[in-house]
PDB file of C-alpha atoms in Angstrom:
ATOM      1  CA  UNK A   1      16.456 -10.813  17.642  1.00 89.00           C
ATOM      2  CA  UNK A   2      13.021 -11.473  16.161  1.00 92.00           C
ATOM      3  CA  UNK A   3      11.461  -9.330  18.680  1.00 93.00           C
ATOM      4  CA  UNK A   4      13.948  -6.354  17.694  1.00 96.00           C
ATOM      5  CA  UNK A   5      12.895  -6.968  13.922  1.00 95.00           C
ATOM      6  CA  UNK A   6       9.196  -6.898  14.839  1.00 96.00           C
ATOM      7  CA  UNK A   7       9.608  -3.667  16.536  1.00 97.00           C
ATOM      8  CA  UNK A   8      11.510  -2.228  13.573  1.00 97.00           C
ATOM      9  CA  UNK A   9       8.816  -3.342  11.613  1.00 97.00           C
ATOM     10  CA  UNK A  10       6.240  -1.535  13.633  1.00 95.00           C
ATOM     11  CA  UNK A  11       8.352   1.524  13.610  1.00 97.00           C
ATOM     12  CA  UNK A  12       8.528   1.438   9.876  1.00 97.00           C
ATOM     13  CA  UNK A  13       4.582   1.115   9.793  1.00 95.00           C
ATOM     14  CA  UNK A  14       4.523   4.300  11.936  1.00 95.00           C
ATOM     15  CA  UNK A  15       6.962   6.140   9.837  1.00 98.00           C
ATOM     16  CA  UNK A  16       5.151   5.053   6.633  1.00 98.00           C
ATOM     17  CA  UNK A  17       1.999   6.460   7.897  1.00 95.00           C
ATOM     18  CA  UNK A  18       3.630   9.762   8.589  1.00 97.00           C
ATOM     19  CA  UNK A  19       5.046   9.524   5.308  1.00 98.00           C
ATOM     20  CA  UNK A  20       1.936   9.198   3.754  1.00 98.00           C
ATOM     21  CA  UNK A  21       0.658  12.689   5.244  1.00 98.00           C
ATOM     22  CA  UNK A  22       3.764  14.427   4.332  1.00 98.00           C
ATOM     23  CA  UNK A  23       3.816  13.119   0.668  1.00 98.00           C
ATOM     24  CA  UNK A  24       0.029  14.394   0.538  1.00 98.00           C
ATOM     25  CA  UNK A  25       0.933  17.937   1.717  1.00 98.00           C
ATOM     26  CA  UNK A  26       3.975  17.996  -0.340  1.00 98.00           C
ATOM     27  CA  UNK A  27       1.593  17.254  -3.612  1.00 98.00           C
ATOM     28  CA  UNK A  28      -0.804  19.530  -2.006  1.00 97.00           C
ATOM     29  CA  UNK A  29       1.651  22.431  -1.929  1.00 97.00           C
ATOM     30  CA  UNK A  30       3.035  21.925  -5.476  1.00 96.00           C
ATOM     31  CA  UNK A  31      -0.256  21.487  -6.983  1.00 96.00           C
ATOM     32  CA  UNK A  32      -0.881  24.831  -8.408  1.00 93.00           C
ATOM     33  CA  UNK A  33       0.969  28.307  -8.425  1.00 94.00           C
ATOM     34  CA  UNK A  34      -1.990  29.730  -6.780  1.00 96.00           C
ATOM     35  CA  UNK A  35      -1.585  30.019  -3.090  1.00 95.00           C
ATOM     36  CA  UNK A  36      -5.340  29.453  -2.397  1.00 96.00           C
ATOM     37  CA  UNK A  37      -5.280  26.148  -3.991  1.00 96.00           C
ATOM     38  CA  UNK A  38      -1.831  25.239  -2.453  1.00 96.00           C
ATOM     39  CA  UNK A  39      -3.114  25.868   0.972  1.00 96.00           C
ATOM     40  CA  UNK A  40      -6.564  24.025   0.472  1.00 97.00           C
ATOM     41  CA  UNK A  41      -4.722  20.981  -1.290  1.00 97.00           C
ATOM     42  CA  UNK A  42      -1.558  20.964   1.092  1.00 97.00           C
ATOM     43  CA  UNK A  43      -3.800  21.122   4.325  1.00 97.00           C
ATOM     44  CA  UNK A  44      -6.901  19.616   3.161  1.00 97.00           C
ATOM     45  CA  UNK A  45      -5.559  16.738   1.621  1.00 97.00           C
ATOM     46  CA  UNK A  46      -3.809  15.360   4.736  1.00 98.00           C
ATOM     47  CA  UNK A  47      -6.757  16.214   6.798  1.00 97.00           C
ATOM     48  CA  UNK A  48      -8.937  13.950   4.599  1.00 97.00           C
ATOM     49  CA  UNK A  49      -6.045  11.286   4.860  1.00 96.00           C
ATOM     50  CA  UNK A  50      -6.178  11.615   8.688  1.00 95.00           C
ATOM     51  CA  UNK A  51     -10.033  11.672   8.910  1.00 95.00           C
ATOM     52  CA  UNK A  52     -10.036   8.276   6.941  1.00 94.00           C
ATOM     53  CA  UNK A  53      -7.150   6.847   8.855  1.00 92.00           C
ATOM     54  CA  UNK A  54      -8.956   7.654  12.311  1.00 92.00           C
ATOM     55  CA  UNK A  55     -12.255   6.567  11.091  1.00 93.00           C
ATOM     56  CA  UNK A  56     -11.144   2.980   9.814  1.00 92.00           C
ATOM     57  CA  UNK A  57      -7.506   2.121  10.600  1.00 86.00           C
ATOM     58  CA  UNK A  58      -6.042   3.872  13.621  1.00 82.00           C
ATOM     59  CA  UNK A  59      -3.991   1.516  15.771  1.00 75.00           C
ATOM     60  CA  UNK A  60      -4.363  -1.492  13.734  1.00 73.00           C
ATOM     61  CA  UNK A  61      -8.128  -0.991  13.736  1.00 71.00           C
ATOM     62  CA  UNK A  62      -8.149  -1.105  17.703  1.00 79.00           C
ATOM     63  CA  UNK A  63      -8.490   2.586  17.802  1.00 85.00           C
ATOM     64  CA  UNK A  64     -10.675   3.176  14.909  1.00 87.00           C
ATOM     65  CA  UNK A  65     -14.029   4.528  15.096  1.00 90.00           C
ATOM     66  CA  UNK A  66     -15.163   1.627  12.476  1.00 92.00           C
ATOM     67  CA  UNK A  67     -12.268  -0.655  12.506  1.00 91.00           C
ATOM     68  CA  UNK A  68     -12.030  -2.687   9.682  1.00 91.00           C
ATOM     69  CA  UNK A  69     -10.612  -6.181   9.369  1.00 89.00           C
ATOM     70  CA  UNK A  70      -9.518  -8.680   6.535  1.00 90.00           C
ATOM     71  CA  UNK A  71     -10.136  -7.536   3.029  1.00 94.00           C
ATOM     72  CA  UNK A  72     -11.373  -4.402   3.874  1.00 93.00           C
ATOM     73  CA  UNK A  73      -8.358  -3.640   5.856  1.00 92.00           C
ATOM     74  CA  UNK A  74      -6.201  -4.709   3.280  1.00 93.00           C
ATOM     75  CA  UNK A  75      -7.940  -2.268   0.737  1.00 95.00           C
ATOM     76  CA  UNK A  76      -7.796   0.502   3.161  1.00 95.00           C
ATOM     77  CA  UNK A  77      -4.002   0.132   3.605  1.00 95.00           C
ATOM     78  CA  UNK A  78      -3.412  -0.293  -0.279  1.00 96.00           C
ATOM     79  CA  UNK A  79      -5.382   2.858  -0.896  1.00 96.00           C
ATOM     80  CA  UNK A  80      -3.758   4.841   1.975  1.00 95.00           C
ATOM     81  CA  UNK A  81      -0.259   3.952   1.273  1.00 97.00           C
ATOM     82  CA  UNK A  82      -0.917   3.838  -2.234  1.00 97.00           C
ATOM     83  CA  UNK A  83      -2.407   7.412  -1.997  1.00 97.00           C
ATOM     84  CA  UNK A  84       0.991   8.185  -0.513  1.00 97.00           C
ATOM     85  CA  UNK A  85       3.085   6.927  -3.378  1.00 98.00           C
ATOM     86  CA  UNK A  86       0.789   8.207  -5.941  1.00 98.00           C
ATOM     87  CA  UNK A  87       1.079  11.702  -4.339  1.00 98.00           C
ATOM     88  CA  UNK A  88       4.970  11.500  -4.699  1.00 98.00           C
ATOM     89  CA  UNK A  89       4.660  10.257  -8.182  1.00 98.00           C
ATOM     90  CA  UNK A  90       2.193  13.033  -9.166  1.00 97.00           C
ATOM     91  CA  UNK A  91       4.812  15.706  -7.550  1.00 97.00           C
ATOM     92  CA  UNK A  92       7.241  14.321 -10.087  1.00 97.00           C
ATOM     93  CA  UNK A  93       9.468  12.254  -7.225  1.00 98.00           C
ATOM     94  CA  UNK A  94       9.346   8.983  -8.953  1.00 98.00           C
ATOM     95  CA  UNK A  95      12.217   7.424  -7.266  1.00 98.00           C
ATOM     96  CA  UNK A  96      10.568   8.449  -3.843  1.00 98.00           C
ATOM     97  CA  UNK A  97       7.234   7.023  -4.986  1.00 98.00           C
ATOM     98  CA  UNK A  98       8.843   3.649  -5.962  1.00 98.00           C
ATOM     99  CA  UNK A  99      10.753   3.346  -2.580  1.00 98.00           C
ATOM    100  CA  UNK A 100       7.787   4.165  -0.655  1.00 98.00           C
ATOM    101  CA  UNK A 101       5.638   1.808  -2.327  1.00 98.00           C
ATOM    102  CA  UNK A 102       8.401  -0.962  -1.933  1.00 98.00           C
ATOM    103  CA  UNK A 103       8.745   0.080   1.542  1.00 98.00           C
ATOM    104  CA  UNK A 104       4.971  -0.558   2.115  1.00 98.00           C
ATOM    105  CA  UNK A 105       5.157  -3.761   0.443  1.00 98.00           C
ATOM    106  CA  UNK A 106       7.912  -5.117   2.456  1.00 98.00           C
ATOM    107  CA  UNK A 107       6.307  -3.841   5.692  1.00 97.00           C
ATOM    108  CA  UNK A 108       3.035  -5.530   4.702  1.00 96.00           C
ATOM    109  CA  UNK A 109       4.305  -8.696   4.002  1.00 97.00           C
ATOM    110  CA  UNK A 110       6.508  -8.826   7.160  1.00 97.00           C
ATOM    111  CA  UNK A 111       3.153  -8.035   9.264  1.00 95.00           C
ATOM    112  CA  UNK A 112       1.538 -10.815   7.637  1.00 95.00           C
ATOM    113  CA  UNK A 113       4.472 -13.260   8.340  1.00 96.00           C
ATOM    114  CA  UNK A 114       4.825 -12.054  11.822  1.00 96.00           C
ATOM    115  CA  UNK A 115       1.093 -11.714  12.715  1.00 91.00           C
ATOM    116  CA  UNK A 116       1.174  -7.927  13.226  1.00 89.00           C
ATOM    117  CA  UNK A 117      -1.730  -5.689  12.935  1.00 73.00           C
TER     118      UNK A 117
END
């Protein structure tokens, strides 16, 4: 049963990663009435997040170009997932931002307890 819970937590981590990208894209497309700004922020924002994750955090650091560990990894995750929650908050989706942040904290705590990457 514990193995199933660990797999569910890994799935939650993946869904949260996708949620960050969706949140940043949503924020970008609601940022301005100007379509040029919408396109730049709505596509460029997630692209920057993808680049940062690919460079420093992909695959728990195993697939990253410059893998981070320890406190640096924790800081990256807080900035990454916090950025997703902040994007939701900035878009006016306060409840969604709070739920997203709470799910990240739950996921992070369980990953620490279960020694998951």
